[in-house]
């Protein structure tokens, strides 16, 4: 899946180069003393066609990246599950830490109540 996406982006890059080339050819034709309007229109049409296709492909990739970055489930990604696992793991560690703190407080309280009682029994 990632390789296919990279190949698709590589194709988009090639189409961008083709788009720039079409624009350059149209401008070159316009710069001539006797420009052929048919050639200019042909290059301009090709430029616009390629540009629309590039825009559509880039929109698809942007939508995909938006889904990935927001944690929404999508085909082939474990991002949401991994994020939920890490969050649950963090909560578990925090709960363990808090329980350990409470256990330590309880033990100190018991130790302090046991000492005075022991001291009173040994006069």
Short mmCIF file of N, CA, C and O in Angstrom, two decimals, residues 13-71:
data_model
loop_
_atom_site.label_atom_id
_atom_site.label_comp_id
_atom_site.label_asym_id
_atom_site.label_seq_id
_atom_site.Cartn_x
_atom_site.Cartn_y
_atom_site.Cartn_z
N UNK A 13 3.93 13.70 -9.98
CA UNK A 13 5.08 14.56 -10.22
C UNK A 13 5.41 14.64 -11.72
O UNK A 13 5.70 15.71 -12.25
N UNK A 14 5.33 13.49 -12.38
CA UNK A 14 5.57 13.47 -13.83
C UNK A 14 4.51 14.27 -14.57
O UNK A 14 4.81 14.96 -15.56
N UNK A 15 3.27 14.18 -14.12
CA UNK A 15 2.20 14.94 -14.75
C UNK A 15 2.39 16.45 -14.52
O UNK A 15 2.07 17.25 -15.39
N UNK A 16 2.92 16.82 -13.38
CA UNK A 16 3.21 18.23 -13.12
C UNK A 16 4.27 18.73 -14.10
O UNK A 16 4.16 19.82 -14.66
N UNK A 17 5.28 17.90 -14.33
CA UNK A 17 6.32 18.25 -15.30
C UNK A 17 5.72 18.40 -16.70
O UNK A 17 6.06 19.33 -17.44
N UNK A 18 4.82 17.50 -17.03
CA UNK A 18 4.15 17.57 -18.33
C UNK A 18 3.29 18.83 -18.44
O UNK A 18 3.23 19.47 -19.50
N UNK A 19 2.65 19.17 -17.35
CA UNK A 19 1.82 20.37 -17.28
C UNK A 19 2.67 21.62 -17.53
O UNK A 19 2.30 22.50 -18.32
N UNK A 20 3.81 21.67 -16.88
CA UNK A 20 4.72 22.81 -17.05
C UNK A 20 5.24 22.86 -18.49
O UNK A 20 5.36 23.94 -19.08
N UNK A 21 5.50 21.69 -19.04
CA UNK A 21 5.98 21.64 -20.42
C UNK A 21 4.91 22.16 -21.38
O UNK A 21 5.22 22.93 -22.30
N UNK A 22 3.66 21.76 -21.16
CA UNK A 22 2.57 22.26 -22.01
C UNK A 22 2.43 23.77 -21.91
O UNK A 22 2.24 24.45 -22.92
N UNK A 23 2.55 24.30 -20.71
CA UNK A 23 2.47 25.75 -20.51
C UNK A 23 3.62 26.44 -21.23
O UNK A 23 3.43 27.47 -21.89
N UNK A 24 4.82 25.86 -21.12
CA UNK A 24 5.98 26.42 -21.79
C UNK A 24 5.83 26.42 -23.30
O UNK A 24 6.19 27.39 -23.98
N UNK A 25 5.28 25.34 -23.84
CA UNK A 25 5.08 25.26 -25.29
C UNK A 25 4.05 26.29 -25.75
O UNK A 25 4.22 26.89 -26.82
N UNK A 26 3.01 26.49 -24.96
CA UNK A 26 2.01 27.50 -25.31
C UNK A 26 2.63 28.89 -25.30
O UNK A 26 2.40 29.70 -26.22
N UNK A 27 3.45 29.17 -24.30
CA UNK A 27 4.11 30.48 -24.23
C UNK A 27 5.12 30.66 -25.36
O UNK A 27 5.26 31.76 -25.92
N UNK A 28 5.83 29.59 -25.69
CA UNK A 28 6.79 29.66 -26.80
C UNK A 28 6.06 29.97 -28.10
O UNK A 28 6.52 30.80 -28.90
N UNK A 29 4.95 29.32 -28.30
CA UNK A 29 4.17 29.56 -29.51
C UNK A 29 3.65 31.00 -29.55
O UNK A 29 3.66 31.65 -30.59
N UNK A 30 3.22 31.49 -28.38
CA UNK A 30 2.71 32.88 -28.33
C UNK A 30 3.83 33.89 -28.57
O UNK A 30 3.56 35.00 -29.06
N UNK A 31 5.05 33.54 -28.25
CA UNK A 31 6.16 34.48 -28.41
C UNK A 31 6.62 34.61 -29.86
O UNK A 31 7.37 35.52 -30.20
N UNK A 32 6.17 33.72 -30.71
CA UNK A 32 6.54 33.78 -32.13
C UNK A 32 5.86 34.95 -32.81
O UNK A 32 4.78 35.39 -32.41
N UNK A 33 6.49 35.44 -33.89
CA UNK A 33 5.89 36.54 -34.65
C UNK A 33 4.56 36.12 -35.27
O UNK A 33 3.60 36.89 -35.28
N UNK A 34 4.52 34.91 -35.80
CA UNK A 34 3.28 34.40 -36.41
C UNK A 34 2.84 33.17 -35.62
O UNK A 34 3.03 32.03 -36.03
N UNK A 35 2.24 33.41 -34.48
CA UNK A 35 1.82 32.32 -33.60
C UNK A 35 0.62 31.59 -34.20
O UNK A 35 -0.29 32.21 -34.74
N UNK A 36 0.65 30.28 -34.07
CA UNK A 36 -0.47 29.46 -34.50
C UNK A 36 -1.44 29.32 -33.32
O UNK A 36 -1.14 28.66 -32.33
N UNK A 37 -2.58 29.96 -33.46
CA UNK A 37 -3.56 29.92 -32.36
C UNK A 37 -4.05 28.49 -32.11
O UNK A 37 -4.38 28.15 -30.98
N UNK A 38 -4.05 27.69 -33.16
CA UNK A 38 -4.47 26.30 -33.00
C UNK A 38 -3.48 25.57 -32.08
O UNK A 38 -3.88 24.81 -31.20
N UNK A 39 -2.17 25.81 -32.28
CA UNK A 39 -1.14 25.20 -31.43
C UNK A 39 -1.25 25.73 -30.00
O UNK A 39 -1.15 24.96 -29.04
N UNK A 40 -1.47 27.03 -29.85
CA UNK A 40 -1.60 27.64 -28.52
C UNK A 40 -2.79 27.02 -27.78
O UNK A 40 -2.68 26.64 -26.61
N UNK A 41 -3.91 26.90 -28.48
CA UNK A 41 -5.11 26.33 -27.86
C UNK A 41 -4.90 24.85 -27.50
O UNK A 41 -5.35 24.38 -26.47
N UNK A 42 -4.18 24.14 -28.37
CA UNK A 42 -3.90 22.73 -28.11
C UNK A 42 -3.05 22.57 -26.85
O UNK A 42 -3.35 21.76 -25.97
N UNK A 43 -1.97 23.37 -26.76
CA UNK A 43 -1.09 23.29 -25.58
C UNK A 43 -1.82 23.76 -24.32
O UNK A 43 -1.66 23.17 -23.24
N UNK A 44 -2.63 24.79 -24.46
CA UNK A 44 -3.39 25.30 -23.32
C UNK A 44 -4.41 24.27 -22.85
O UNK A 44 -4.58 24.04 -21.64
N UNK A 45 -5.06 23.63 -23.80
CA UNK A 45 -6.04 22.59 -23.45
C UNK A 45 -5.36 21.43 -22.73
O UNK A 45 -5.87 20.91 -21.73
N UNK A 46 -4.20 21.02 -23.25
CA UNK A 46 -3.45 19.94 -22.61
C UNK A 46 -3.02 20.35 -21.20
O UNK A 46 -3.09 19.56 -20.26
N UNK A 47 -2.57 21.59 -21.04
CA UNK A 47 -2.17 22.12 -19.75
C UNK A 47 -3.32 22.03 -18.75
O UNK A 47 -3.17 21.52 -17.63
N UNK A 48 -4.51 22.52 -19.15
CA UNK A 48 -5.67 22.53 -18.26
C UNK A 48 -6.13 21.12 -17.92
O UNK A 48 -6.50 20.83 -16.78
N UNK A 49 -6.12 20.24 -18.92
CA UNK A 49 -6.53 18.84 -18.69
C UNK A 49 -5.60 18.18 -17.67
O UNK A 49 -6.05 17.53 -16.72
N UNK A 50 -4.30 18.34 -17.87
CA UNK A 50 -3.32 17.74 -16.95
C UNK A 50 -3.42 18.36 -15.57
O UNK A 50 -3.35 17.67 -14.56
N UNK A 51 -3.61 19.67 -15.52
CA UNK A 51 -3.72 20.37 -14.25
C UNK A 51 -4.92 19.88 -13.45
O UNK A 51 -4.83 19.65 -12.24
N UNK A 52 -6.05 19.68 -14.11
CA UNK A 52 -7.25 19.16 -13.43
C UNK A 52 -7.00 17.75 -12.89
O UNK A 52 -7.43 17.42 -11.77
N UNK A 53 -6.31 16.92 -13.67
CA UNK A 53 -6.02 15.56 -13.21
C UNK A 53 -5.07 15.59 -12.01
O UNK A 53 -5.27 14.86 -11.03
N UNK A 54 -4.06 16.43 -12.06
CA UNK A 54 -3.11 16.57 -10.94
C UNK A 54 -3.85 17.02 -9.69
O UNK A 54 -3.64 16.48 -8.60
N UNK A 55 -4.73 17.99 -9.85
CA UNK A 55 -5.49 18.50 -8.71
C UNK A 55 -6.34 17.40 -8.08
O UNK A 55 -6.38 17.25 -6.86
N UNK A 56 -6.99 16.59 -8.91
CA UNK A 56 -7.80 15.49 -8.39
C UNK A 56 -6.97 14.46 -7.64
O UNK A 56 -7.36 13.99 -6.56
N UNK A 57 -5.83 14.10 -8.21
CA UNK A 57 -4.95 13.11 -7.57
C UNK A 57 -4.40 13.64 -6.24
O UNK A 57 -4.35 12.92 -5.25
N UNK A 58 -3.99 14.89 -6.24
CA UNK A 58 -3.46 15.47 -4.99
C UNK A 58 -4.56 15.56 -3.93
O UNK A 58 -4.30 15.34 -2.75
N UNK A 59 -5.78 15.86 -4.35
CA UNK A 59 -6.90 15.89 -3.39
C UNK A 59 -7.12 14.53 -2.76
O UNK A 59 -7.38 14.42 -1.56
N UNK A 60 -7.01 13.47 -3.56
CA UNK A 60 -7.16 12.11 -3.03
C UNK A 60 -6.09 11.83 -1.97
O UNK A 60 -6.38 11.28 -0.90
N UNK A 61 -4.86 12.22 -2.27
CA UNK A 61 -3.76 11.98 -1.32
C UNK A 61 -3.93 12.82 -0.05
O UNK A 61 -3.66 12.35 1.05
N UNK A 62 -4.39 14.03 -0.21
CA UNK A 62 -4.62 14.90 0.96
C UNK A 62 -5.72 14.32 1.83
O UNK A 62 -5.61 14.29 3.06
N UNK A 63 -6.79 13.84 1.21
CA UNK A 63 -7.88 13.22 1.98
C UNK A 63 -7.39 11.99 2.73
O UNK A 63 -7.74 11.79 3.89
N UNK A 64 -6.58 11.20 2.09
CA UNK A 64 -6.01 10.01 2.74
C UNK A 64 -5.16 10.42 3.95
O UNK A 64 -5.30 9.86 5.04
N UNK A 65 -4.30 11.41 3.76
CA UNK A 65 -3.44 11.86 4.85
C UNK A 65 -4.26 12.48 5.98
O UNK A 65 -3.90 12.35 7.15
N UNK A 66 -5.35 13.13 5.65
CA UNK A 66 -6.23 13.69 6.67
C UNK A 66 -6.83 12.57 7.52
O UNK A 66 -6.90 12.68 8.74
N UNK A 67 -7.24 11.49 6.88
CA UNK A 67 -7.79 10.36 7.62
C UNK A 67 -6.74 9.74 8.53
O UNK A 67 -7.01 9.40 9.68
N UNK A 68 -5.55 9.57 8.02
CA UNK A 68 -4.47 8.95 8.80
C UNK A 68 -4.13 9.81 10.01
O UNK A 68 -3.98 9.30 11.12
N UNK A 69 -4.02 11.10 9.82
CA UNK A 69 -3.57 11.97 10.90
C UNK A 69 -4.64 12.20 11.97
O UNK A 69 -4.31 12.54 13.08
N UNK A 70 -5.91 11.99 11.66
CA UNK A 70 -6.96 12.20 12.66
C UNK A 70 -7.32 10.93 13.40
O UNK A 70 -8.14 10.96 14.30
N UNK A 71 -6.71 9.82 13.03
CA UNK A 71 -6.97 8.57 13.74
C UNK A 71 -8.23 7.86 13.29
O UNK A 71 -8.64 6.89 13.91
#
